[in-house]
């Protein structure tokens, strides 16, 4: 809460210090004053002090975000005194971004207070799909408490029979099931087996205790298999041919394949001869062993993939068969394996490129050239590589979108669009994105195209990019590859000794230029830095580090991001491909992915990166850098100029 207040106060101070020209679009002095007033009032509203909000309401008359102040105040004052107002407020503002969070926290407040009639009314009207386990369990408790027990037993059992632990909110309903005699030994055994299969051993042990020592011993065997699969699987004769034993063995091989795939490959044939596995279990086990061999580039990868029976293959194993052969530079075999990919997959740009590469290397240049030419007529990573192969110009295909000022003016005056603009300017960009997406659904394709121009004029680059792409403006490179904070990117990149076009490619791929975005892994800001990386890099960059405040500040984030990117470039001997991959996946993983023997062509190395996310990321960054270079200089930066061969592991 303290950090949130600090951020709001800093933003208010920045707005107060900025001239009117700092606000693009229709923002004049009056609107600037309203923004400053709103930020100060929001601090009071979030603290639950409406008396601190009231002095600002006169200035804020007709300001689009006034409802947000009341929502913040209600959120801070949930209780019996505000229940009716919350209900009316949500009914009037259901389509606004704050409604979802306020409604959820109100539901939890009602459950804590055991206001079960109101809770059920809210739950049944707002959460009919029952997707949230906490709310669903509170609804079960509410029905028990209000005597609405029709069908309750079956619904509660459905929640209880879960392979994972359920929230504490489910405890009253599960206690009720116990009192009803519904949690029989058979059902406990069933859930224990589900938990074991899911690897939820703490839950399995808790379920086993009432079942006796045999059940606890069974959980202990699974726990031991997880901890030391190689030792537990050393003797195939130790496992009789029963359903339970086969399930344990299959789990063990899943663990062993991750820990030591070569040992798993050695042990599996003896088990396969001794136990009557189902075809599904056999195929799944063999597929996992083969894929992990391929992902780790182990010597037996090719043999493991080629030994798979036809029915065990899927799209992943077929693709990794091709990649493994590429890594071995067996071009003829790779071309043959590519023919086994599904036809739709073969038409993807990646496989079209590799077909041409394979034909070219195997002496069929006359067949390869038309394929390269067709790809070179498009725009993207594989198209740029194809153009390099035949010495063709890059097909930029730039087509700017004509601005229709009448449409843009009408859009800017729409209440829903005005709200998104103010959410963006007052630091609620994530909520603004939610409402912008909803607003776009109400517009025609032509209006969406003009809306992307409007967002760009505001400096809301993430929405300009996403809206331009979704509305078919894929060739408007000005909208889709903007140059925000250009002086900052150019200055910090120069200090770090790296091209600003590369830094732009990283930032666009990481965040679409959203300064506030936080990834699922916890990376923050324009160039998506983990807090620990930011703290460490701040020392070498010579700037103070204040946690998320620093990471969400564009200038500080770009300083840290370019500094860290430069360190990756130095670590990998100026190899741009490896440094890009390291920025995404971490340097230790990239070092593990280096070839064992001689150097490898950079395009082959990228194609055989084990993580699909990193593979796509490197392609996207390199292609984006080429576009940014063309936009900033008018010159073509060829991918082959920055894709030097990948050296072997030291």
Coordinates of C-alpha atoms in Angstrom, one line a residue:
X1 CA 0.0 0.0 0.0
X2 CA 2.8 2.4 0.9
X3 CA 4.5 1.8 -2.5
X4 CA 1.2 2.3 -4.3
X5 CA 0.7 5.7 -2.5
X6 CA 4.3 6.7 -3.3
X7 CA 3.7 5.9 -7.0
X8 CA 0.6 8.0 -7.1
X9 CA 2.2 10.9 -5.4
X10 CA 5.2 10.7 -7.8
X11 CA 2.8 10.6 -10.8
X12 CA 0.8 13.6 -9.4
X13 CA 4.0 15.5 -8.9
X14 CA 5.1 14.7 -12.5
X15 CA 1.8 15.9 -13.9
X16 CA 1.9 19.0 -11.8
X17 CA 5.4 19.9 -13.1
X18 CA 4.7 19.1 -16.7
X19 CA 3.6 21.8 -19.2
X20 CA 0.3 21.5 -21.0
X21 CA 2.1 20.4 -24.1
X22 CA 3.1 17.2 -22.3
X23 CA -0.4 15.8 -22.8
X24 CA -1.1 14.8 -26.4
X25 CA -4.5 14.9 -27.8
X26 CA -7.2 17.2 -26.5
X27 CA -5.6 17.7 -23.1
X28 CA -5.5 21.4 -22.3
X29 CA -4.8 23.2 -18.9
X30 CA -8.3 22.3 -17.6
X31 CA -7.8 18.6 -18.3
X32 CA -4.3 18.8 -16.9
X33 CA -5.7 20.3 -13.7
X34 CA -8.4 17.5 -13.5
X35 CA -5.7 14.8 -13.8
X36 CA -3.7 16.3 -11.0
X37 CA -6.8 16.6 -8.9
X38 CA -7.9 13.0 -9.6
X39 CA -4.5 11.6 -8.6
X40 CA -4.6 13.4 -5.3
X41 CA -8.3 12.4 -4.7
X42 CA -7.5 8.8 -5.6
X43 CA -4.9 8.6 -2.8
X44 CA -7.7 9.6 -0.3
X45 CA -10.3 7.3 -1.9
X46 CA -8.0 4.2 -1.7
X47 CA -7.3 5.1 2.0
X48 CA -11.1 5.0 2.6
X49 CA -11.4 8.7 3.3
X50 CA -14.2 10.2 1.3
X51 CA -13.9 13.5 3.2
X52 CA -10.5 13.8 1.6
X53 CA -12.0 13.3 -1.8
X54 CA -14.8 15.8 -1.5
X55 CA -12.7 19.0 -1.9
X56 CA -11.7 17.8 -5.4
X57 CA -15.1 16.9 -6.7
X58 CA -15.8 20.4 -7.9
X59 CA -12.7 20.4 -10.1
X60 CA -13.6 16.9 -11.3
X61 CA -17.1 17.6 -12.5
X62 CA -17.6 15.6 -15.8
X63 CA -14.2 14.0 -15.5
X64 CA -14.4 10.5 -17.0
X65 CA -12.8 8.7 -14.0
X66 CA -15.0 10.1 -11.2
X67 CA -16.7 6.7 -10.8
X68 CA -13.3 5.1 -10.1
X69 CA -13.0 7.3 -7.0
X70 CA -16.2 5.9 -5.6
X71 CA -15.1 2.4 -6.5
X72 CA -11.8 2.8 -4.7
X73 CA -13.6 4.2 -1.6
X74 CA -16.2 1.4 -1.6
X75 CA -13.3 -1.2 -2.0
X76 CA -11.7 0.3 1.1
X77 CA -15.0 0.3 3.1
X78 CA -16.6 -3.0 2.3
X79 CA -19.0 -4.0 5.0
X80 CA -22.7 -4.2 5.9
X81 CA -23.0 -0.4 5.7
X82 CA -22.0 -0.3 2.1
X83 CA -23.5 -3.5 0.7
X84 CA -26.5 -1.9 -0.9
X85 CA -24.4 0.9 -2.5
X86 CA -21.9 -1.6 -3.8
X87 CA -24.7 -3.6 -5.4
X88 CA -26.2 -0.5 -7.1
X89 CA -22.7 0.8 -8.1
X90 CA -21.8 -2.5 -9.8
X91 CA -25.1 -2.7 -11.6
X92 CA -24.5 0.8 -13.0
X93 CA -20.8 0.3 -13.9
X94 CA -20.6 -3.4 -14.8
X95 CA -18.6 -2.8 -18.0
X96 CA -15.7 -0.8 -16.4
X97 CA -12.4 -2.4 -15.6
X98 CA -12.6 -1.9 -11.8
X99 CA -15.9 -3.8 -11.6
X100 CA -14.4 -7.2 -11.7
X101 CA -12.0 -6.7 -8.8
X102 CA -14.5 -4.8 -6.7
X103 CA -17.1 -7.5 -7.2
X104 CA -14.7 -10.3 -6.2
X105 CA -13.6 -8.5 -3.1
X106 CA -17.2 -7.8 -2.1
X107 CA -18.0 -11.5 -2.5
X108 CA -15.2 -12.4 -0.2
X109 CA -16.3 -9.7 2.3
X110 CA -19.9 -11.2 2.3
X111 CA -18.4 -14.7 2.9
X112 CA -16.3 -13.5 5.8
X113 CA -19.3 -11.9 7.3
X114 CA -21.5 -14.9 6.6
X115 CA -24.0 -12.8 4.7
X116 CA -25.0 -15.9 2.9
X117 CA -28.3 -14.8 1.2
X118 CA -26.6 -11.8 -0.4
X119 CA -23.6 -13.9 -1.2
X120 CA -25.7 -16.5 -3.1
X121 CA -27.6 -13.8 -5.0
X122 CA -24.3 -12.3 -6.1
X123 CA -22.6 -15.7 -6.9
X124 CA -25.5 -17.0 -8.9
X125 CA -25.8 -13.8 -11.0
X126 CA -22.1 -13.1 -11.5
X127 CA -20.3 -16.4 -11.3
X128 CA -22.6 -18.9 -13.0
X129 CA -19.7 -21.0 -14.4
X130 CA -18.3 -21.6 -10.9
X131 CA -14.7 -21.4 -12.2
X132 CA -13.2 -19.9 -9.1
X133 CA -12.7 -22.6 -6.4
X134 CA -12.8 -20.1 -3.5
X135 CA -16.1 -18.6 -4.5
X136 CA -17.5 -22.0 -5.4
X137 CA -16.7 -23.4 -2.0
X138 CA -18.1 -20.3 -0.2
X139 CA -21.3 -20.9 -2.3
X140 CA -21.4 -24.5 -1.0
X141 CA -21.1 -23.2 2.6
X142 CA -23.8 -20.7 1.9
X143 CA -26.2 -23.4 0.7
X144 CA -25.5 -25.5 3.8
X145 CA -26.1 -22.5 6.0
X146 CA -29.3 -21.5 4.3
X147 CA -30.7 -25.1 3.9
X148 CA -30.5 -25.2 0.1
X149 CA -29.2 -28.7 -0.1
X150 CA -30.8 -30.0 -3.3
X151 CA -27.9 -31.5 -5.3
X152 CA -25.4 -30.2 -2.8
X153 CA -23.8 -33.5 -1.9
X154 CA -22.8 -34.3 -5.5
X155 CA -21.4 -30.8 -6.1
X156 CA -19.4 -30.9 -2.9
X157 CA -18.1 -34.3 -3.7
X158 CA -17.0 -33.0 -7.2
X159 CA -15.0 -30.3 -5.4
X160 CA -13.5 -32.8 -2.9
X161 CA -12.5 -35.4 -5.5
X162 CA -9.7 -33.2 -6.7
X163 CA -6.1 -34.3 -7.3
X164 CA -4.9 -31.0 -5.7
X165 CA -5.5 -29.4 -2.4
X166 CA -8.5 -27.2 -2.3
X167 CA -8.6 -23.7 -0.7
X168 CA -9.4 -23.3 3.0
X169 CA -12.8 -21.9 2.0
X170 CA -13.8 -25.5 1.1
X171 CA -13.2 -26.8 4.7
X172 CA -16.8 -26.2 5.9
X173 CA -18.3 -28.0 2.9
X174 CA -15.9 -30.9 3.3
X175 CA -16.6 -31.2 7.0
X176 CA -20.3 -31.3 6.1
X177 CA -19.5 -34.2 3.7
X178 CA -17.7 -36.0 6.5
X179 CA -20.8 -35.6 8.8
X180 CA -23.0 -36.9 6.0
X181 CA -20.8 -40.1 5.8
X182 CA -19.9 -39.3 2.2
X183 CA -16.2 -39.5 2.5
X184 CA -15.9 -43.3 2.4
X185 CA -12.7 -45.3 2.4
X186 CA -13.3 -46.0 -1.3
X187 CA -13.6 -42.3 -2.1
X188 CA -10.5 -41.5 0.0
X189 CA -8.5 -44.2 -1.9
X190 CA -9.8 -42.8 -5.2
X191 CA -8.7 -39.3 -4.4
X192 CA -5.4 -40.5 -3.0
X193 CA -4.7 -42.3 -6.3
X194 CA -5.6 -39.1 -8.2
X195 CA -3.2 -37.1 -6.0
X196 CA -0.4 -39.6 -6.6
X197 CA -0.9 -39.5 -10.3
X198 CA -0.7 -35.7 -10.2
X199 CA 2.4 -35.7 -8.0
X200 CA 0.6 -34.2 -5.1
X201 CA 2.3 -36.3 -2.4
X202 CA 1.5 -34.1 0.7
X203 CA -2.2 -34.4 -0.1
X204 CA -1.9 -38.1 -0.9
X205 CA -0.2 -38.7 2.5
X206 CA -2.9 -36.7 4.3
X207 CA -5.6 -38.8 2.6
X208 CA -3.7 -42.1 3.3
X209 CA -3.5 -41.7 7.1
X210 CA -7.1 -42.6 7.9
X211 CA -6.8 -45.6 5.5
X212 CA -4.1 -47.3 7.4
X213 CA -0.5 -48.3 7.2
X214 CA -0.7 -50.0 3.8
X215 CA -2.0 -46.8 2.2
X216 CA 0.7 -44.7 3.9
X217 CA 3.3 -47.2 2.7
X218 CA 2.0 -46.9 -0.9
X219 CA 2.4 -43.1 -0.7
X220 CA 6.0 -43.6 0.7
X221 CA 6.8 -45.8 -2.4
X222 CA 5.7 -43.0 -4.7
X223 CA 7.6 -40.4 -2.7
X224 CA 10.7 -42.6 -2.9
X225 CA 10.2 -43.0 -6.6
X226 CA 10.1 -39.2 -7.0
X227 CA 13.2 -38.7 -5.0
X228 CA 15.4 -41.5 -6.5
X229 CA 13.9 -43.0 -9.6
X230 CA 17.1 -44.6 -10.8
X231 CA 17.6 -46.5 -7.6
X232 CA 14.0 -47.6 -7.4
X233 CA 13.9 -48.8 -11.0
X234 CA 17.1 -50.7 -10.8
X235 CA 15.4 -54.1 -10.5
X236 CA 12.5 -54.9 -12.9
X237 CA 11.7 -58.1 -10.9
X238 CA 10.6 -56.0 -8.0
X239 CA 7.3 -55.0 -9.7
X240 CA 4.5 -57.5 -10.2
X241 CA 2.3 -57.0 -13.2
X242 CA -0.7 -55.1 -11.6
X243 CA -2.4 -51.9 -12.5
X244 CA -1.0 -50.1 -9.4
X245 CA 2.6 -51.3 -10.0
X246 CA 2.5 -50.3 -13.7
X247 CA 1.2 -46.9 -12.7
X248 CA 4.1 -46.5 -10.3
X249 CA 6.6 -47.6 -12.8
X250 CA 5.3 -45.3 -15.5
X251 CA 5.6 -42.4 -13.1
X252 CA 9.1 -43.5 -12.2
X253 CA 10.2 -43.4 -15.9
X254 CA 8.6 -40.0 -16.3
X255 CA 10.9 -38.8 -13.4
X256 CA 13.9 -40.7 -14.6
X257 CA 13.5 -39.4 -18.2
X258 CA 13.8 -35.9 -16.8
X259 CA 16.7 -36.7 -14.5
X260 CA 18.7 -39.1 -16.7
X261 CA 17.1 -39.8 -20.1
X262 CA 20.0 -42.1 -21.2
X263 CA 19.5 -44.3 -18.1
X264 CA 15.8 -44.4 -18.8
X265 CA 16.3 -45.5 -22.3
X266 CA 18.6 -48.3 -21.1
X267 CA 16.2 -49.6 -18.4
X268 CA 12.9 -49.3 -20.3
X269 CA 13.2 -52.5 -22.6
X270 CA 13.4 -54.8 -19.6
X271 CA 10.3 -53.3 -18.0
X272 CA 8.5 -53.4 -21.3
X273 CA 9.2 -57.1 -21.6
X274 CA 8.1 -57.8 -18.0
X275 CA 5.0 -55.7 -17.6
X276 CA 1.9 -55.4 -19.8
X277 CA 1.8 -51.7 -20.2
X278 CA -1.1 -50.2 -22.2
X279 CA -0.2 -48.8 -25.6
X280 CA -0.9 -45.3 -24.4
X281 CA 1.5 -45.6 -21.4
X282 CA 4.2 -47.2 -23.6
X283 CA 3.9 -44.6 -26.3
X284 CA 3.9 -41.7 -23.8
X285 CA 7.0 -43.1 -22.0
X286 CA 9.0 -43.7 -25.2
X287 CA 7.9 -40.3 -26.5
X288 CA 9.1 -38.5 -23.4
X289 CA 12.5 -40.3 -23.3
X290 CA 13.0 -39.5 -27.0
X291 CA 12.0 -35.8 -26.7
X292 CA 14.2 -35.1 -23.7
X293 CA 17.1 -36.7 -25.6
X294 CA 16.4 -34.3 -28.4
X295 CA 15.9 -31.2 -26.2
X296 CA 19.2 -31.8 -24.5
X297 CA 21.0 -32.7 -27.8
X298 CA 22.2 -36.0 -26.3
X299 CA 24.1 -38.4 -28.6
X300 CA 21.2 -41.0 -28.7
X301 CA 18.5 -38.5 -29.7
X302 CA 18.4 -39.5 -33.3
X303 CA 18.2 -43.2 -32.5
X304 CA 15.5 -42.7 -29.8
X305 CA 13.3 -40.7 -32.2
X306 CA 13.8 -43.1 -35.1
X307 CA 13.0 -46.0 -32.8
X308 CA 9.6 -44.7 -31.9
X309 CA 6.8 -46.8 -33.4
X310 CA 4.6 -44.8 -35.9
X311 CA 1.7 -44.6 -33.5
X312 CA 3.9 -43.0 -30.8
X313 CA 4.9 -40.1 -33.0
X314 CA 3.1 -36.7 -32.7
X315 CA 3.8 -33.3 -34.1
X316 CA 6.5 -32.6 -31.5
X317 CA 8.5 -35.8 -32.2
X318 CA 8.2 -35.3 -35.9
X319 CA 9.5 -31.7 -35.7
X320 CA 12.3 -32.6 -33.3
X321 CA 13.3 -35.4 -35.6
X322 CA 13.9 -32.8 -38.3
X323 CA 15.7 -30.5 -35.8
X324 CA 17.9 -33.3 -34.5
X325 CA 19.0 -34.2 -38.0
X326 CA 19.6 -30.5 -38.7
X327 CA 21.8 -30.3 -35.6
X328 CA 23.8 -33.3 -37.0
X329 CA 23.9 -31.5 -40.4
X330 CA 22.5 -34.6 -42.1
X331 CA 20.7 -32.6 -44.6
X332 CA 19.4 -35.4 -46.8
X333 CA 17.9 -37.3 -43.9
X334 CA 16.4 -34.0 -42.5
X335 CA 14.7 -33.4 -45.9
X336 CA 13.2 -36.8 -45.8
X337 CA 12.0 -36.3 -42.2
X338 CA 10.5 -33.0 -43.1
X339 CA 8.2 -34.8 -45.6
X340 CA 6.6 -36.6 -42.6
X341 CA 5.3 -33.4 -41.0
X342 CA 1.6 -32.7 -41.5
X343 CA 0.9 -30.7 -44.7
X344 CA -0.3 -27.7 -42.8
X345 CA 2.8 -27.6 -40.7
X346 CA 5.0 -27.9 -43.8
X347 CA 3.4 -24.6 -45.1
X348 CA 4.6 -22.6 -42.1
X349 CA 7.4 -20.1 -42.9
X350 CA 10.0 -22.0 -40.8
X351 CA 9.6 -25.3 -42.6
X352 CA 9.3 -23.7 -46.0
X353 CA 12.7 -22.0 -45.3
X354 CA 14.2 -25.3 -44.1
X355 CA 13.0 -27.2 -47.1
X356 CA 14.7 -24.6 -49.3
X357 CA 17.9 -24.8 -47.2
X358 CA 18.0 -28.6 -47.3
X359 CA 17.5 -28.6 -51.1
X360 CA 20.2 -26.0 -51.6
X361 CA 22.7 -27.9 -49.4
X362 CA 22.0 -31.2 -51.0
X363 CA 22.7 -30.0 -54.6
X364 CA 19.1 -29.1 -55.7
X365 CA 19.7 -25.3 -55.9
X366 CA 17.4 -25.0 -58.9
X367 CA 14.5 -26.4 -56.7
X368 CA 15.6 -24.3 -53.7
X369 CA 15.7 -20.9 -55.4
X370 CA 11.9 -20.6 -56.2
X371 CA 11.2 -21.4 -52.6
X372 CA 13.6 -18.8 -51.3
X373 CA 12.1 -16.3 -53.8
X374 CA 8.6 -16.9 -52.6
X375 CA 9.5 -16.5 -48.9
X376 CA 11.7 -13.4 -49.7
X377 CA 8.6 -11.7 -51.0
X378 CA 7.1 -11.7 -47.5
X379 CA 8.4 -10.0 -44.3
X380 CA 9.7 -11.8 -41.2
X381 CA 12.7 -13.7 -39.9
X382 CA 12.6 -16.6 -42.3
X383 CA 11.8 -14.2 -45.2
X384 CA 14.8 -12.1 -44.4
X385 CA 17.0 -15.2 -44.2
X386 CA 15.6 -16.3 -47.5
X387 CA 16.4 -13.0 -49.1
X388 CA 20.0 -13.2 -47.8
X389 CA 20.4 -16.6 -49.3
X390 CA 19.6 -15.3 -52.8
X391 CA 20.9 -11.8 -52.5
X392 CA 17.4 -10.2 -52.8
X393 CA 16.2 -7.0 -51.2
X394 CA 14.0 -7.2 -48.1
X395 CA 10.3 -6.9 -48.9
X396 CA 9.4 -4.2 -46.3
X397 CA 5.9 -3.8 -47.8
X398 CA 5.4 -0.5 -45.9
X399 CA 1.9 0.9 -46.4
X400 CA 1.0 3.8 -44.1
X401 CA -2.6 4.2 -43.0
X402 CA -4.3 7.4 -44.1
X403 CA -5.6 9.3 -41.1
X404 CA -9.2 10.3 -41.3
X405 CA -9.4 13.2 -39.0
X406 CA -13.2 13.3 -38.7
X407 CA -13.2 9.6 -37.6
X408 CA -10.4 10.2 -35.2
X409 CA -12.1 13.2 -33.7
X410 CA -15.3 11.3 -33.3
X411 CA -13.5 8.4 -31.6
X412 CA -11.6 10.7 -29.2
X413 CA -15.0 12.2 -28.1
X414 CA -16.6 8.8 -27.3
X415 CA -17.1 8.4 -23.5
X416 CA -15.5 4.9 -23.5
X417 CA -12.5 6.0 -25.5
X418 CA -12.1 9.1 -23.2
X419 CA -12.1 6.9 -20.2
X420 CA -9.3 4.7 -21.6
X421 CA -7.2 7.8 -22.4
X422 CA -7.5 9.0 -18.8
X423 CA -6.8 5.6 -17.4
X424 CA -3.6 5.6 -19.5
X425 CA -2.5 9.1 -18.5
X426 CA -3.2 8.6 -14.8
X427 CA -1.2 5.5 -14.3
X428 CA -3.9 2.9 -14.6
X429 CA -2.6 1.5 -17.9
X430 CA -3.6 -2.1 -17.2
X431 CA -7.2 -1.2 -16.5
X432 CA -7.1 1.1 -19.6
X433 CA -6.0 -1.9 -21.7
X434 CA -9.0 -3.9 -20.5
X435 CA -11.4 -1.1 -21.4
X436 CA -9.7 -0.3 -24.7
X437 CA -10.1 -3.9 -25.8
X438 CA -13.8 -3.8 -24.9
X439 CA -14.2 -0.5 -26.7
X440 CA -12.6 -1.9 -29.8
X441 CA -15.2 -4.7 -30.0
X442 CA -17.9 -2.0 -30.4
X443 CA -16.1 -0.4 -33.5
X444 CA -16.0 -1.3 -37.1
X445 CA -12.8 -2.4 -38.7
X446 CA -12.3 1.1 -40.2
X447 CA -12.8 2.7 -36.9
X448 CA -10.4 0.3 -35.2
X449 CA -7.8 1.3 -37.8
X450 CA -8.2 4.9 -37.0
X451 CA -8.2 4.1 -33.3
X452 CA -4.7 2.7 -33.6
X453 CA -3.6 6.1 -35.0
X454 CA -5.3 7.8 -32.1
X455 CA -3.6 5.6 -29.6
X456 CA -0.2 6.2 -31.3
X457 CA -0.8 10.0 -31.0
X458 CA -1.4 9.6 -27.3
X459 CA 1.8 7.7 -26.9
X460 CA 0.0 4.5 -26.0
X461 CA 2.1 2.3 -28.2
X462 CA 1.0 -1.1 -26.9
X463 CA -2.5 -0.4 -28.0
X464 CA -1.5 1.2 -31.2
X465 CA 0.5 -1.9 -32.1
X466 CA -2.1 -4.5 -31.0
X467 CA -5.0 -2.6 -32.6
X468 CA -3.1 -2.1 -35.9
X469 CA -2.3 -5.8 -36.1
X470 CA -5.8 -7.0 -35.2
X471 CA -7.4 -4.6 -37.7
X472 CA -5.3 -5.8 -40.6
X473 CA -2.7 -2.9 -40.7
X474 CA 0.2 -5.3 -40.7
X475 CA 2.1 -3.2 -43.2
X476 CA 1.9 0.0 -41.3
X477 CA 5.4 -0.2 -39.9
X478 CA 5.1 3.2 -38.3
X479 CA 2.2 2.1 -36.1
X480 CA 3.5 -1.4 -35.5
X481 CA 7.2 -0.5 -34.9
X482 CA 7.0 2.9 -33.1
X483 CA 10.1 4.6 -31.7
X484 CA 9.1 5.7 -28.2
X485 CA 11.6 7.3 -25.8
X486 CA 14.0 7.5 -28.8
X487 CA 16.5 9.9 -27.2
X488 CA 16.7 7.5 -24.1
X489 CA 17.1 4.4 -26.2
X490 CA 19.8 5.9 -28.4
X491 CA 21.7 7.5 -25.4
X492 CA 21.6 4.4 -23.2
X493 CA 22.4 2.0 -26.0
X494 CA 25.4 4.2 -27.0
X495 CA 26.6 4.1 -23.4
X496 CA 26.2 0.4 -23.3
X497 CA 28.0 -0.1 -26.6
X498 CA 25.1 -1.8 -28.4
X499 CA 22.8 -0.8 -31.3
X500 CA 19.7 1.0 -30.3
X501 CA 17.8 -0.9 -32.9
X502 CA 18.6 -4.1 -31.1
X503 CA 17.4 -2.6 -27.8
X504 CA 14.2 -1.6 -29.5
X505 CA 13.8 -5.1 -30.8
X506 CA 14.2 -6.5 -27.3
X507 CA 11.8 -4.0 -25.7
X508 CA 9.1 -4.5 -28.4
X509 CA 9.3 -8.3 -28.1
X510 CA 9.4 -8.2 -24.3
X511 CA 6.6 -5.7 -23.5
X512 CA 5.1 -4.0 -26.6
X513 CA 6.5 -0.8 -24.9
X514 CA 4.3 -1.2 -21.8
X515 CA 6.2 0.4 -18.9
X516 CA 4.0 -1.1 -16.2
X517 CA 3.7 -4.7 -17.4
X518 CA 4.6 -7.6 -15.2
X519 CA 5.2 -11.0 -16.6
X520 CA 4.0 -14.3 -15.0
X521 CA 7.6 -14.9 -13.9
X522 CA 7.8 -11.5 -12.3
X523 CA 9.8 -9.5 -14.9
X524 CA 8.9 -5.8 -14.9
X525 CA 8.8 -2.9 -17.4
X526 CA 9.8 -2.0 -20.9
X527 CA 12.7 -4.4 -21.1
X528 CA 11.2 -7.0 -18.7
X529 CA 13.8 -7.2 -16.0
X530 CA 13.5 -9.5 -13.0
X531 CA 13.9 -7.6 -9.7
X532 CA 17.0 -9.5 -8.8
X533 CA 18.6 -8.7 -12.2
X534 CA 17.5 -5.1 -11.9
X535 CA 19.1 -4.8 -8.5
X536 CA 22.4 -6.4 -9.6
X537 CA 22.5 -4.4 -12.8
X538 CA 21.8 -1.1 -11.1
X539 CA 25.2 -1.4 -9.3
X540 CA 27.1 -1.7 -12.6
X541 CA 24.9 0.9 -14.3
X542 CA 25.5 3.4 -11.4
X543 CA 21.9 4.2 -10.7
X544 CA 19.9 4.0 -7.5
X545 CA 17.5 1.0 -7.3
X546 CA 14.1 1.3 -5.5
X547 CA 12.5 -1.9 -6.6
X548 CA 9.4 -1.7 -8.8
X549 CA 9.5 2.1 -8.8
X550 CA 12.8 1.9 -10.7
X551 CA 11.7 -0.9 -13.0
X552 CA 8.5 0.8 -14.1
X553 CA 10.4 4.1 -14.8
X554 CA 11.1 4.0 -18.6
X555 CA 14.4 5.8 -18.4
X556 CA 15.7 3.6 -15.6
X557 CA 14.4 0.4 -17.1
X558 CA 16.1 1.2 -20.5
X559 CA 19.3 2.0 -18.6
X560 CA 19.2 -1.3 -16.8
X561 CA 18.0 -3.3 -19.8
X562 CA 20.7 -2.0 -22.2
X563 CA 23.4 -2.5 -19.5
X564 CA 22.3 -6.1 -18.9
X565 CA 22.1 -6.8 -22.7
X566 CA 25.6 -5.5 -23.1
X567 CA 26.8 -7.8 -20.4
X568 CA 25.3 -10.7 -22.2
X569 CA 27.0 -9.7 -25.4
X570 CA 30.3 -9.6 -23.6
X571 CA 29.7 -12.9 -22.0
X572 CA 29.0 -14.6 -25.4
X573 CA 32.0 -13.0 -27.2
X574 CA 29.9 -10.5 -29.2
X575 CA 27.6 -13.2 -30.6
X576 CA 24.3 -11.3 -31.0
X577 CA 22.2 -14.5 -31.4
X578 CA 23.5 -16.1 -28.1
X579 CA 23.1 -12.8 -26.2
X580 CA 19.5 -12.4 -27.4
X581 CA 18.7 -15.9 -26.3
X582 CA 20.4 -15.4 -23.0
X583 CA 18.3 -12.2 -22.3
X584 CA 15.2 -14.4 -22.6
X585 CA 16.3 -17.8 -21.1
X586 CA 19.3 -16.9 -19.0
X587 CA 23.0 -17.3 -19.8
X588 CA 23.4 -20.7 -18.0
X589 CA 20.8 -22.4 -20.2
X590 CA 22.3 -20.9 -23.4
X591 CA 25.7 -22.2 -22.4
X592 CA 24.2 -25.7 -22.0
X593 CA 22.7 -25.4 -25.5
X594 CA 26.0 -24.7 -27.3
X595 CA 27.2 -27.4 -29.7
X596 CA 29.5 -30.1 -28.3
X597 CA 32.0 -30.2 -31.1
X598 CA 32.4 -27.7 -34.0
X599 CA 30.7 -24.4 -34.7
X600 CA 27.1 -24.5 -35.9
X601 CA 25.3 -22.2 -38.4
X602 CA 23.3 -19.6 -36.4
X603 CA 20.0 -20.4 -38.2
X604 CA 20.5 -24.1 -37.3
X605 CA 21.3 -23.2 -33.7
X606 CA 18.2 -21.0 -33.3
X607 CA 16.0 -23.7 -34.8
X608 CA 17.2 -26.3 -32.3
X609 CA 16.8 -24.1 -29.2
X610 CA 14.9 -26.5 -26.8
X611 CA 12.5 -23.8 -25.5
X612 CA 9.8 -22.9 -28.1
X613 CA 9.4 -19.5 -26.3
X614 CA 13.1 -18.7 -26.6
X615 CA 13.2 -20.0 -30.2
X616 CA 10.3 -17.7 -31.2
X617 CA 11.8 -14.8 -29.2
X618 CA 15.1 -14.8 -30.9
X619 CA 13.5 -14.9 -34.3
X620 CA 11.2 -12.0 -33.3
X621 CA 13.9 -9.8 -31.9
X622 CA 16.2 -10.3 -34.9
X623 CA 13.4 -9.6 -37.4
X624 CA 12.2 -6.6 -35.4
X625 CA 15.8 -5.2 -35.2
X626 CA 16.0 -5.3 -39.0
X627 CA 12.7 -3.4 -39.2
X628 CA 13.7 -0.8 -36.6
X629 CA 17.1 -0.3 -38.4
X630 CA 15.2 0.4 -41.7
X631 CA 12.8 2.7 -40.0
X632 CA 15.6 4.7 -38.3
X633 CA 18.2 4.8 -41.0
X634 CA 16.5 3.8 -44.3
X635 CA 19.1 1.1 -44.7
X636 CA 18.9 -2.7 -44.7
X637 CA 20.5 -4.6 -41.8
X638 CA 20.8 -8.1 -43.1
X639 CA 20.2 -10.8 -40.6
X640 CA 23.3 -12.7 -41.8
X641 CA 25.4 -9.7 -40.8
X642 CA 24.4 -10.2 -37.1
X643 CA 24.0 -14.0 -37.1
X644 CA 27.6 -15.2 -36.8
X645 CA 28.2 -19.0 -36.3
X646 CA 27.7 -20.4 -32.9
X647 CA 30.9 -21.7 -31.3
X648 CA 31.2 -25.0 -29.5
X649 CA 31.0 -25.3 -25.7
X650 CA 34.3 -24.4 -24.1

